[in-house]
Every structure is written in structure tokens, then in C-alpha cells.
Amino acid sequence: MSDRIVVAGVGVDTRHWIGGERVASVTTFTDTSPIDGRALGEIARGGPAEASAAVAAAKAAFPAWAATSRTERARLLHAIADGVEKRIEELAVVETNDNGALLRSHRRGVMPRVAHNFRFFADWLLKLDHEDFDTFPSGGSAAGRGHTNHVSWDPAGPSVLITPWNAPLMLATWKVAPALAAGNTVVLKPAEWSPLTASLLADIAAEAGLPAGVLNVVQGYGSEIGDALTSHPDVRRISFTGSVPTARHIAASAAANLTPLSLELGGKSPLLVFADADLDLAVDLAVEQYDNAGQVCLAATRILVEESIADEFTRRFIDKAIQLTQGDPRDEATDLGPNIHPRQLEKIDGFVQRALAAGARAVIGGQRTDVGGQYYAPTLLTDVAQDSEIVQEEVFGPVLTLQTFADEDEAVRLANDTRFGLAATLATGDPERAERVTARLVAGTIWVNCFFVRDLQAPFGGSRLSGVGREGGTWSFDFYCDVKNTVTAPNGWNNHG
Ligand code: NAD
């Protein structure tokens, strides 16, 4: 096995990064490109031994990193952001070859956002030094009069971060940045279908001067390496983004040590289009759900349209959707790239064929597209029953369903009637309706007349099967830290007041 592969001119180390050193494994797995199915290289296939070594490295590095001043940690996070910004083009090209998402969005949106993840949490870290932020007097009961509360955020310890393939570096750094900022050390395990940019991140962090063992990256297949990570007694936090079945497995594994978990999972989010909406905007929002070939957890894959405008909406939707260009994601003109893996394509087609067999109608799409790779045609299915598989289960491909509703009550009932609760999007011209409806929807994030606008300061996560916990801004710090409150008596020592 070669330790280094070259992807579109960029060298990528295929080994783990443990304790500041590259470490090979006896076995490997083949990483393929979804663009054309070609093998990109053989990647180290870690197991329990590599998991233990990485956790041991993170544990050894923890005391010094936790004791590093916030200013110095913030400086290093900014240095990592600088390194990302210098290598935006390389990161974008490698990510596109590895996971098939659009090069133009990696270049202009995703990779700058990766750098921003580090800058945001570096700056947030410094806010914690402000006295008025975390110190306040006790009021109320006699016992508490004149006492001072001081809240501190103590680093929790080695943290295992497990990420999926649909937005690899974006989702990895959304966890790595706050974990490091909080003073934790990290073992990152990227998805086996898109392992490459995590390895580049290890290079960037080392070049930025991050001490050995503070960030470790291990490669490998699901539970082969995952179980040893998530059941490890020295791991203090597990943050996972991925599917519901894997989350259940991880939660069971983490139960042995009651390791705190943050779970960001799948969705089956609705887009509610009311008759008073700006129809052009509503159609744009609906077509946007095909972004990343439908491989977006937040995608509003269930379009719910008020009956009176359903025909007009559908006509305009079709006009717009059929103009989407499907093809090579490296091409600037491409709107829809490939799906990640032949297995994912099988899964998507299985959902669609079963829906059609159950009576659904494909208004557009309904089959693979033969443009020379793993592409599925943008699909819109109507005549779907609320309790059918296609309405209830996450497809994770470019497949939308369209249902109609008679009034607000029915819209809310249909919107809430799945086991998920990640997001919801509303198109309406009536602010009062927006207020009424959002109050009744079950979702971690709701967008009104917009989609996918995410501020790092805002809480992010899902309700029901879409997840446990929230990350972002203060929620990330609370998760990655042991939050402690110290109450001091008025004179500093006499706690009898
Ligand atoms: P997945 O659950 O198959 O895999 C995710 C990660 O978990 C991979 O790194 C995988 O190797 C690892 N893994 C698998 N089994 C494991 C085990 N037993 N122990 C530890 N790790 C294990 O998910 P996927 O197919 O890679 O990603 C798609 C899913 O992710 C979709 O359901 C999507 O909605 C969800 N997702 C959610 C969000 C969010 O923020 N809510 C964002 C992106 C994707």
C-alpha cells in the first residue's frame, strides 16, 4: 500500500494521524470517486488497536491542552483557519473527487465556511473571559443573599467525533472547532466513503502548530473501529452525525460508560407552501431541495402545497426542475452531481420503485440518469399516502414527494406526522400565519421564506428521531465542557452568610 495518493494533483496521506504521527494499518479499504467510480486509493482500515492508540494519544495530550490559555487556543484555531484558507482550492478539489458534491459550492461556500467554523469558535472562546458573562449574585432566598455565582466551562476530556460523507469537512470541523476551543482533545473518524479531507485537516492542524495528540484522525469502516471508540472508558464526549440505525448502535455502545452524546441524525422535513406565498420563491425553495443530489439531512423532501395553488405550483416546479443540469460536479454549469456510492443509488431506486408499485406517480424522474456514473434523475412523486414508506422514511437522494392540504390545520398535521423533527420550511406571505404555524411545528430549525441559512451562533439539532441535543454557539460549549457553578459566600469564606 502506498502511504500517499495524488487526487487531482493534491497529495493525500492515506494513513491515520495518531499522536502527531502517521500510522499505517495492516489492512486497507478502497476509496472510490462517485464521479466515475474510479479508485482513488487504498486507505488505512483501522480497528480496535488504532482506536485505542488514538484515544490514548488524546488522553495523554489532554492535560496540557486543557491547561493552555484560551488566548493561545484561540490563536491556534485562527492559525488552522488560515491554513484552510490557503488550501481552499486543494480541499475543494479533493472533496469533490471524493464525495461528488459540486466543486463550485466547495470552492465558494463550503471551504470558506470550514475556515469560519474555526474562527467563530476561537472568537466565542474569548467571550468566556468576560466577567459579566458568567458571574452573577444570588438573589431570592435568605440563604443565597449576597453570595456570588461563578460559572466556568471546564474542558470535558477526549472527544470522539464521527461524521458522515455528505458534507465531510464541513461537518467534521463543525465539531472539531468547538471541541478544540473548549479545551478537549479529539479523535475524528470520517466516513469511509469520503475519508480524504480529514487527512488534509490533520496536515493543516500540524502545520498550524497544534500540539501532537490534540487532534487525531482515524480511518475505518463503521463498527469495525467505531465500537472501540464509542465504548472506550477514557472518552468523555461523543458527537455523531449520521443515520438513525448507527445512532442507536452508538448510544448502546456509549451506555457502558454513560458517555454524553450529541446525535445529529436524519430528517424527512416538510416544505409548506400556502396559497398566499410568493409562488416564484416557493418554487425556487422546492427545487433547491435537489442540492447535493438530495443528500442533505435538512432537505425539505416533503412538499405540502395548499390545494388551490397545487396545479400552478406543480407546473412551475416542473418547468424549473427540468432545466437542472446533471453531470460532472467539477463542471461549473452542473447543478446536480452524482450520488455517493452504487449502494446509495440502489437504495434510492428501491424507495422510488416501491413507491411507484404502491401507486405513486413520477411527475418527473423516477429512474437513474445515464450520464456515465452514479446519477439519479431529480424525481417528484405525487399520489403518495401519508403512511407510505416514501413519505415516512428518509431517502437521501434527489427524490421529493408532493401532497396537498386544505387548510392550516391539515398542513400542520401532515408536516408533523413523521418520526423525524429536524427542520421545516414555510412559504407564506402572511407573517401572522408564519407565527401561528411555526409555533405548532415540531422541528429543530424552521425557515420562513428562506432555506439553509445557518448562523453558527444558533442552536442546531433535531427533535424526535432527528437527534439528541443541540450544537452551535453556546450549545456546543455546553456540550463539550463540564459546566461548573461555584458559589462563594459574601465575605469569601463564611458560607453561613
Ligand atoms: P452512517 O450512520 O451510515 O455513518 C456515519 C458515520 O458513522 C460514518 O463515519 C460511519 O463509518 C460511522 N459508523 C457506522 N457504524 C458505526 C458504529 N457502529 N460505530 C461508530 N461509528 C459508526 O450515515 P451516512 O450514511 O454516512 O450519512 C447519512 C446520514 O447522515 C443521513 O441519515 C443524514 O440525514 C445524516 N446526516 C445528518 C446531519 C445532521 O446534522 N442532522 C447532517 C448530515 C447527515
PDB file of C-alpha atoms in Angstrom, residues 127-343:
ATOM      1  CA  LYS A 127     -16.083  35.816  25.191  1.00  0.00           C
ATOM      2  CA  LEU A 128     -15.959  33.385  28.097  1.00  0.00           C
ATOM      3  CA  ASP A 129     -13.300  35.580  29.686  1.00  0.00           C
ATOM      4  CA  HIS A 130     -15.752  38.411  30.211  1.00  0.00           C
ATOM      5  CA  GLU A 131     -16.679  38.599  33.866  1.00  0.00           C
ATOM      6  CA  ASP A 132     -20.229  39.858  33.311  1.00  0.00           C
ATOM      7  CA  PHE A 133     -20.902  36.831  31.120  1.00  0.00           C
ATOM      8  CA  ASP A 134     -20.511  34.263  33.846  1.00  0.00           C
ATOM      9  CA  THR A 135     -20.607  35.888  37.267  1.00  0.00           C
ATOM     10  CA  PHE A 136     -23.799  36.947  38.998  1.00  0.00           C
ATOM     11  CA  PRO A 137     -25.120  37.480  42.528  1.00  0.00           C
ATOM     12  CA  SER A 138     -27.567  35.114  44.191  1.00  0.00           C
ATOM     13  CA  GLY A 139     -30.893  36.698  44.935  1.00  0.00           C
ATOM     14  CA  GLY A 140     -34.105  35.425  46.441  1.00  0.00           C
ATOM     15  CA  SER A 141     -33.792  33.166  49.459  1.00  0.00           C
ATOM     16  CA  ALA A 142     -32.136  34.302  52.637  1.00  0.00           C
ATOM     17  CA  ALA A 143     -29.536  31.573  52.271  1.00  0.00           C
ATOM     18  CA  GLY A 144     -28.482  32.971  48.937  1.00  0.00           C
ATOM     19  CA  ARG A 145     -28.359  36.696  49.739  1.00  0.00           C
ATOM     20  CA  GLY A 146     -25.088  38.324  48.800  1.00  0.00           C
ATOM     21  CA  HIS A 147     -23.472  35.138  47.512  1.00  0.00           C
ATOM     22  CA  THR A 148     -21.734  35.134  44.139  1.00  0.00           C
ATOM     23  CA  ASN A 149     -22.182  32.515  41.434  1.00  0.00           C
ATOM     24  CA  HIS A 150     -19.332  31.908  39.061  1.00  0.00           C
ATOM     25  CA  VAL A 151     -19.970  29.627  36.100  1.00  0.00           C
ATOM     26  CA  SER A 152     -16.986  28.011  34.460  1.00  0.00           C
ATOM     27  CA  TRP A 153     -16.718  25.834  31.407  1.00  0.00           C
ATOM     28  CA  ASP A 154     -14.135  23.130  32.087  1.00  0.00           C
ATOM     29  CA  PRO A 155     -12.857  21.008  29.212  1.00  0.00           C
ATOM     30  CA  ALA A 156     -14.545  17.603  29.396  1.00  0.00           C
ATOM     31  CA  GLY A 157     -11.767  15.395  28.004  1.00  0.00           C
ATOM     32  CA  PRO A 158     -11.014  13.272  24.937  1.00  0.00           C
ATOM     33  CA  SER A 159     -13.908  13.559  22.483  1.00  0.00           C
ATOM     34  CA  VAL A 160     -14.811  11.152  19.696  1.00  0.00           C
ATOM     35  CA  LEU A 161     -16.297  12.818  16.633  1.00  0.00           C
ATOM     36  CA  ILE A 162     -17.891  10.621  13.965  1.00  0.00           C
ATOM     37  CA  THR A 163     -19.052  12.150  10.701  1.00  0.00           C
ATOM     38  CA  PRO A 164     -20.918  11.198   7.502  1.00  0.00           C
ATOM     39  CA  TRP A 165     -19.993  11.534   3.832  1.00  0.00           C
ATOM     40  CA  ASN A 166     -22.464  14.088   2.517  1.00  0.00           C
ATOM     41  CA  ALA A 167     -20.570  17.177   3.742  1.00  0.00           C
ATOM     42  CA  PRO A 168     -17.381  15.665   5.129  1.00  0.00           C
ATOM     43  CA  LEU A 169     -15.070  18.519   6.100  1.00  0.00           C
ATOM     44  CA  MET A 170     -17.880  20.946   6.835  1.00  0.00           C
ATOM     45  CA  LEU A 171     -19.489  18.595   9.361  1.00  0.00           C
ATOM     46  CA  ALA A 172     -16.160  17.422  10.798  1.00  0.00           C
ATOM     47  CA  THR A 173     -14.939  20.951  11.517  1.00  0.00           C
ATOM     48  CA  TRP A 174     -18.314  22.000  12.917  1.00  0.00           C
ATOM     49  CA  LYS A 175     -17.456  19.505  15.689  1.00  0.00           C
ATOM     50  CA  VAL A 176     -13.639  19.718  15.769  1.00  0.00           C
ATOM     51  CA  ALA A 177     -13.547  23.517  16.152  1.00  0.00           C
ATOM     52  CA  PRO A 178     -15.750  23.812  19.270  1.00  0.00           C
ATOM     53  CA  ALA A 179     -14.266  20.664  20.821  1.00  0.00           C
ATOM     54  CA  LEU A 180     -10.723  22.058  20.488  1.00  0.00           C
ATOM     55  CA  ALA A 181     -11.830  25.538  21.515  1.00  0.00           C
ATOM     56  CA  ALA A 182     -13.368  24.088  24.662  1.00  0.00           C
ATOM     57  CA  GLY A 183     -10.012  22.534  25.547  1.00  0.00           C
ATOM     58  CA  ASN A 184     -10.866  18.969  24.617  1.00  0.00           C
ATOM     59  CA  THR A 185      -8.660  16.661  22.597  1.00  0.00           C
ATOM     60  CA  VAL A 186     -10.208  14.912  19.637  1.00  0.00           C
ATOM     61  CA  VAL A 187     -10.367  11.614  17.801  1.00  0.00           C
ATOM     62  CA  LEU A 188     -12.083  12.249  14.473  1.00  0.00           C
ATOM     63  CA  LYS A 189     -13.412   9.353  12.415  1.00  0.00           C
ATOM     64  CA  PRO A 190     -14.596  10.433   8.974  1.00  0.00           C
ATOM     65  CA  ALA A 191     -16.907   8.326   6.835  1.00  0.00           C
ATOM     66  CA  GLU A 192     -15.353   5.530   4.798  1.00  0.00           C
ATOM     67  CA  TRP A 193     -16.963   6.824   1.584  1.00  0.00           C
ATOM     68  CA  SER A 194     -15.227  10.222   1.898  1.00  0.00           C
ATOM     69  CA  PRO A 195     -12.121   9.897   4.070  1.00  0.00           C
ATOM     70  CA  LEU A 196      -9.690  12.264   2.344  1.00  0.00           C
ATOM     71  CA  THR A 197     -10.208  15.828   3.556  1.00  0.00           C
ATOM     72  CA  ALA A 198      -9.987  14.728   7.206  1.00  0.00           C
ATOM     73  CA  SER A 199      -6.432  13.641   6.436  1.00  0.00           C
ATOM     74  CA  LEU A 200      -5.689  17.042   4.895  1.00  0.00           C
ATOM     75  CA  LEU A 201      -7.128  18.695   8.008  1.00  0.00           C
ATOM     76  CA  ALA A 202      -4.590  16.760  10.112  1.00  0.00           C
ATOM     77  CA  ASP A 203      -1.792  18.196   7.911  1.00  0.00           C
ATOM     78  CA  ILE A 204      -3.192  21.710   8.247  1.00  0.00           C
ATOM     79  CA  ALA A 205      -3.541  21.445  12.035  1.00  0.00           C
ATOM     80  CA  ALA A 206       0.030  20.148  12.366  1.00  0.00           C
ATOM     81  CA  GLU A 207       1.349  22.964  10.166  1.00  0.00           C
ATOM     82  CA  ALA A 208      -0.574  25.459  12.311  1.00  0.00           C
ATOM     83  CA  GLY A 209       1.331  24.185  15.342  1.00  0.00           C
ATOM     84  CA  LEU A 210      -1.409  22.216  17.119  1.00  0.00           C
ATOM     85  CA  PRO A 211       0.433  20.024  19.646  1.00  0.00           C
ATOM     86  CA  ALA A 212       0.710  16.278  18.942  1.00  0.00           C
ATOM     87  CA  GLY A 213      -2.277  14.231  20.115  1.00  0.00           C
ATOM     88  CA  VAL A 214      -4.688  17.156  20.356  1.00  0.00           C
ATOM     89  CA  LEU A 215      -6.300  16.193  17.037  1.00  0.00           C
ATOM     90  CA  ASN A 216      -6.166  12.568  15.918  1.00  0.00           C
ATOM     91  CA  VAL A 217      -7.755  11.187  12.774  1.00  0.00           C
ATOM     92  CA  VAL A 218      -8.539   7.510  12.354  1.00  0.00           C
ATOM     93  CA  GLN A 219      -9.879   5.900   9.225  1.00  0.00           C
ATOM     94  CA  GLY A 220     -12.031   2.821   9.027  1.00  0.00           C
ATOM     95  CA  TYR A 221     -15.290   1.056   8.446  1.00  0.00           C
ATOM     96  CA  GLY A 222     -18.268   1.677  10.760  1.00  0.00           C
ATOM     97  CA  SER A 223     -18.359  -0.540  13.799  1.00  0.00           C
ATOM     98  CA  GLU A 224     -15.016  -2.203  12.975  1.00  0.00           C
ATOM     99  CA  ILE A 225     -13.332   0.814  14.508  1.00  0.00           C
ATOM    100  CA  GLY A 226     -16.382   2.642  15.844  1.00  0.00           C
ATOM    101  CA  ASP A 227     -17.307   0.257  18.659  1.00  0.00           C
ATOM    102  CA  ALA A 228     -13.878   0.503  20.251  1.00  0.00           C
ATOM    103  CA  LEU A 229     -14.107   4.294  20.113  1.00  0.00           C
ATOM    104  CA  THR A 230     -17.627   4.718  21.436  1.00  0.00           C
ATOM    105  CA  SER A 231     -17.291   2.168  24.273  1.00  0.00           C
ATOM    106  CA  HIS A 232     -13.898   3.435  25.425  1.00  0.00           C
ATOM    107  CA  PRO A 233     -13.884   4.403  29.131  1.00  0.00           C
ATOM    108  CA  ASP A 234     -11.459   7.303  28.579  1.00  0.00           C
ATOM    109  CA  VAL A 235     -13.742   9.043  26.088  1.00  0.00           C
ATOM    110  CA  ARG A 236     -15.706  11.893  27.718  1.00  0.00           C
ATOM    111  CA  ARG A 237     -17.872  13.075  24.808  1.00  0.00           C
ATOM    112  CA  ILE A 238     -19.192  11.531  21.587  1.00  0.00           C
ATOM    113  CA  SER A 239     -20.604  13.725  18.861  1.00  0.00           C
ATOM    114  CA  PHE A 240     -22.107  11.825  15.950  1.00  0.00           C
ATOM    115  CA  THR A 241     -23.694  12.931  12.724  1.00  0.00           C
ATOM    116  CA  GLY A 242     -25.211  10.188  10.611  1.00  0.00           C
ATOM    117  CA  SER A 243     -28.104   7.800  10.333  1.00  0.00           C
ATOM    118  CA  VAL A 244     -30.629   6.698  12.942  1.00  0.00           C
ATOM    119  CA  PRO A 245     -29.622   2.990  12.954  1.00  0.00           C
ATOM    120  CA  THR A 246     -25.969   3.886  13.569  1.00  0.00           C
ATOM    121  CA  ALA A 247     -27.004   6.343  16.293  1.00  0.00           C
ATOM    122  CA  ARG A 248     -28.892   3.574  18.093  1.00  0.00           C
ATOM    123  CA  HIS A 249     -25.826   1.361  17.892  1.00  0.00           C
ATOM    124  CA  ILE A 250     -23.561   4.127  19.206  1.00  0.00           C
ATOM    125  CA  ALA A 251     -25.951   5.021  22.026  1.00  0.00           C
ATOM    126  CA  ALA A 252     -25.958   1.381  23.158  1.00  0.00           C
ATOM    127  CA  SER A 253     -22.182   1.230  22.977  1.00  0.00           C
ATOM    128  CA  ALA A 254     -21.766   4.519  24.894  1.00  0.00           C
ATOM    129  CA  ALA A 255     -24.196   3.334  27.568  1.00  0.00           C
ATOM    130  CA  ALA A 256     -21.496   1.230  29.259  1.00  0.00           C
ATOM    131  CA  ASN A 257     -19.736   4.407  30.438  1.00  0.00           C
ATOM    132  CA  LEU A 258     -22.764   6.745  30.220  1.00  0.00           C
ATOM    133  CA  THR A 259     -20.662   8.874  27.876  1.00  0.00           C
ATOM    134  CA  PRO A 260     -22.594  12.040  26.960  1.00  0.00           C
ATOM    135  CA  LEU A 261     -23.752  12.010  23.352  1.00  0.00           C
ATOM    136  CA  SER A 262     -24.733  14.586  20.804  1.00  0.00           C
ATOM    137  CA  LEU A 263     -26.629  12.999  17.915  1.00  0.00           C
ATOM    138  CA  GLU A 264     -27.372  14.837  14.660  1.00  0.00           C
ATOM    139  CA  LEU A 265     -29.427  12.480  12.554  1.00  0.00           C
ATOM    140  CA  GLY A 266     -31.680  12.188   9.569  1.00  0.00           C
ATOM    141  CA  GLY A 267     -34.815  14.013   8.593  1.00  0.00           C
ATOM    142  CA  LYS A 268     -37.959  13.980   6.493  1.00  0.00           C
ATOM    143  CA  SER A 269     -38.594  17.674   6.619  1.00  0.00           C
ATOM    144  CA  PRO A 270     -41.603  19.421   5.090  1.00  0.00           C
ATOM    145  CA  LEU A 271     -41.857  22.494   2.868  1.00  0.00           C
ATOM    146  CA  LEU A 272     -45.272  24.073   3.440  1.00  0.00           C
ATOM    147  CA  VAL A 273     -46.451  26.252   0.578  1.00  0.00           C
ATOM    148  CA  PHE A 274     -49.513  28.366   1.369  1.00  0.00           C
ATOM    149  CA  ALA A 275     -51.704  29.990  -1.273  1.00  0.00           C
ATOM    150  CA  ASP A 276     -50.593  33.426  -0.065  1.00  0.00           C
ATOM    151  CA  ALA A 277     -46.922  32.669  -0.791  1.00  0.00           C
ATOM    152  CA  ASP A 278     -44.777  34.295  -3.437  1.00  0.00           C
ATOM    153  CA  LEU A 279     -45.039  31.394  -5.861  1.00  0.00           C
ATOM    154  CA  ASP A 280     -41.741  32.036  -7.625  1.00  0.00           C
ATOM    155  CA  LEU A 281     -39.964  31.982  -4.281  1.00  0.00           C
ATOM    156  CA  ALA A 282     -41.820  28.832  -3.236  1.00  0.00           C
ATOM    157  CA  VAL A 283     -40.814  27.050  -6.458  1.00  0.00           C
ATOM    158  CA  ASP A 284     -37.190  28.145  -6.009  1.00  0.00           C
ATOM    159  CA  LEU A 285     -37.225  26.801  -2.455  1.00  0.00           C
ATOM    160  CA  ALA A 286     -38.674  23.496  -3.642  1.00  0.00           C
ATOM    161  CA  VAL A 287     -36.182  22.999  -6.478  1.00  0.00           C
ATOM    162  CA  GLU A 288     -33.330  23.879  -4.096  1.00  0.00           C
ATOM    163  CA  GLN A 289     -34.102  20.637  -2.264  1.00  0.00           C
ATOM    164  CA  TYR A 290     -32.274  18.749  -5.034  1.00  0.00           C
ATOM    165  CA  ASP A 291     -28.979  20.387  -3.962  1.00  0.00           C
ATOM    166  CA  ASN A 292     -26.122  17.959  -3.356  1.00  0.00           C
ATOM    167  CA  ALA A 293     -28.190  15.404  -5.299  1.00  0.00           C
ATOM    168  CA  GLY A 294     -30.643  15.346  -2.409  1.00  0.00           C
ATOM    169  CA  GLN A 295     -28.002  14.199   0.057  1.00  0.00           C
ATOM    170  CA  VAL A 296     -28.736  16.870   2.648  1.00  0.00           C
ATOM    171  CA  CYS A 297     -30.069  15.966   6.073  1.00  0.00           C
ATOM    172  CA  LEU A 298     -32.049  19.221   6.267  1.00  0.00           C
ATOM    173  CA  ALA A 299     -33.652  18.858   2.840  1.00  0.00           C
ATOM    174  CA  ALA A 300     -37.379  19.540   2.773  1.00  0.00           C
ATOM    175  CA  THR A 301     -38.233  16.408   0.850  1.00  0.00           C
ATOM    176  CA  ARG A 302     -41.962  16.538   1.529  1.00  0.00           C
ATOM    177  CA  ILE A 303     -43.597  19.377  -0.349  1.00  0.00           C
ATOM    178  CA  LEU A 304     -47.013  20.235   1.071  1.00  0.00           C
ATOM    179  CA  VAL A 305     -48.996  22.648  -1.093  1.00  0.00           C
ATOM    180  CA  GLU A 306     -52.348  24.314  -0.470  1.00  0.00           C
ATOM    181  CA  GLU A 307     -54.908  22.692  -2.782  1.00  0.00           C
ATOM    182  CA  SER A 308     -55.969  25.896  -4.551  1.00  0.00           C
ATOM    183  CA  ILE A 309     -52.483  26.506  -5.992  1.00  0.00           C
ATOM    184  CA  ALA A 310     -51.258  22.923  -6.361  1.00  0.00           C
ATOM    185  CA  ASP A 311     -51.655  22.688 -10.166  1.00  0.00           C
ATOM    186  CA  GLU A 312     -49.964  26.004 -10.817  1.00  0.00           C
ATOM    187  CA  PHE A 313     -47.179  25.226  -8.345  1.00  0.00           C
ATOM    188  CA  THR A 314     -46.563  21.805  -9.910  1.00  0.00           C
ATOM    189  CA  ARG A 315     -46.462  23.228 -13.432  1.00  0.00           C
ATOM    190  CA  ARG A 316     -43.924  25.883 -12.450  1.00  0.00           C
ATOM    191  CA  PHE A 317     -41.905  23.381 -10.426  1.00  0.00           C
ATOM    192  CA  ILE A 318     -41.598  21.032 -13.397  1.00  0.00           C
ATOM    193  CA  ASP A 319     -40.591  23.897 -15.718  1.00  0.00           C
ATOM    194  CA  LYS A 320     -37.768  24.809 -13.387  1.00  0.00           C
ATOM    195  CA  ALA A 321     -36.643  21.347 -12.305  1.00  0.00           C
ATOM    196  CA  ILE A 322     -36.239  20.027 -15.847  1.00  0.00           C
ATOM    197  CA  GLN A 323     -33.768  22.809 -16.520  1.00  0.00           C
ATOM    198  CA  LEU A 324     -31.346  21.452 -13.919  1.00  0.00           C
ATOM    199  CA  THR A 325     -28.107  20.246 -15.469  1.00  0.00           C
ATOM    200  CA  GLN A 326     -26.950  16.906 -14.230  1.00  0.00           C
ATOM    201  CA  GLY A 327     -23.378  15.775 -14.716  1.00  0.00           C
ATOM    202  CA  ASP A 328     -19.762  16.084 -13.678  1.00  0.00           C
ATOM    203  CA  PRO A 329     -19.630  18.075 -10.405  1.00  0.00           C
ATOM    204  CA  ARG A 330     -16.312  19.641 -11.462  1.00  0.00           C
ATOM    205  CA  ASP A 331     -18.115  21.437 -14.274  1.00  0.00           C
ATOM    206  CA  GLU A 332     -19.228  24.967 -13.352  1.00  0.00           C
ATOM    207  CA  ALA A 333     -22.501  24.515 -15.235  1.00  0.00           C
ATOM    208  CA  THR A 334     -23.578  21.433 -13.288  1.00  0.00           C
ATOM    209  CA  ASP A 335     -26.448  21.728 -10.833  1.00  0.00           C
ATOM    210  CA  LEU A 336     -26.728  18.092  -9.749  1.00  0.00           C
ATOM    211  CA  GLY A 337     -23.771  15.780  -9.305  1.00  0.00           C
ATOM    212  CA  PRO A 338     -23.673  12.040  -8.684  1.00  0.00           C
ATOM    213  CA  ASN A 339     -24.863  10.112  -5.672  1.00  0.00           C
ATOM    214  CA  ILE A 340     -22.139   8.942  -3.370  1.00  0.00           C
ATOM    215  CA  HIS A 341     -21.978   5.184  -3.969  1.00  0.00           C
ATOM    216  CA  PRO A 342     -23.583   2.406  -6.037  1.00  0.00           C
ATOM    217  CA  ARG A 343     -25.154   1.106  -2.808  1.00  0.00           C
TER     218      ARG A 343
END
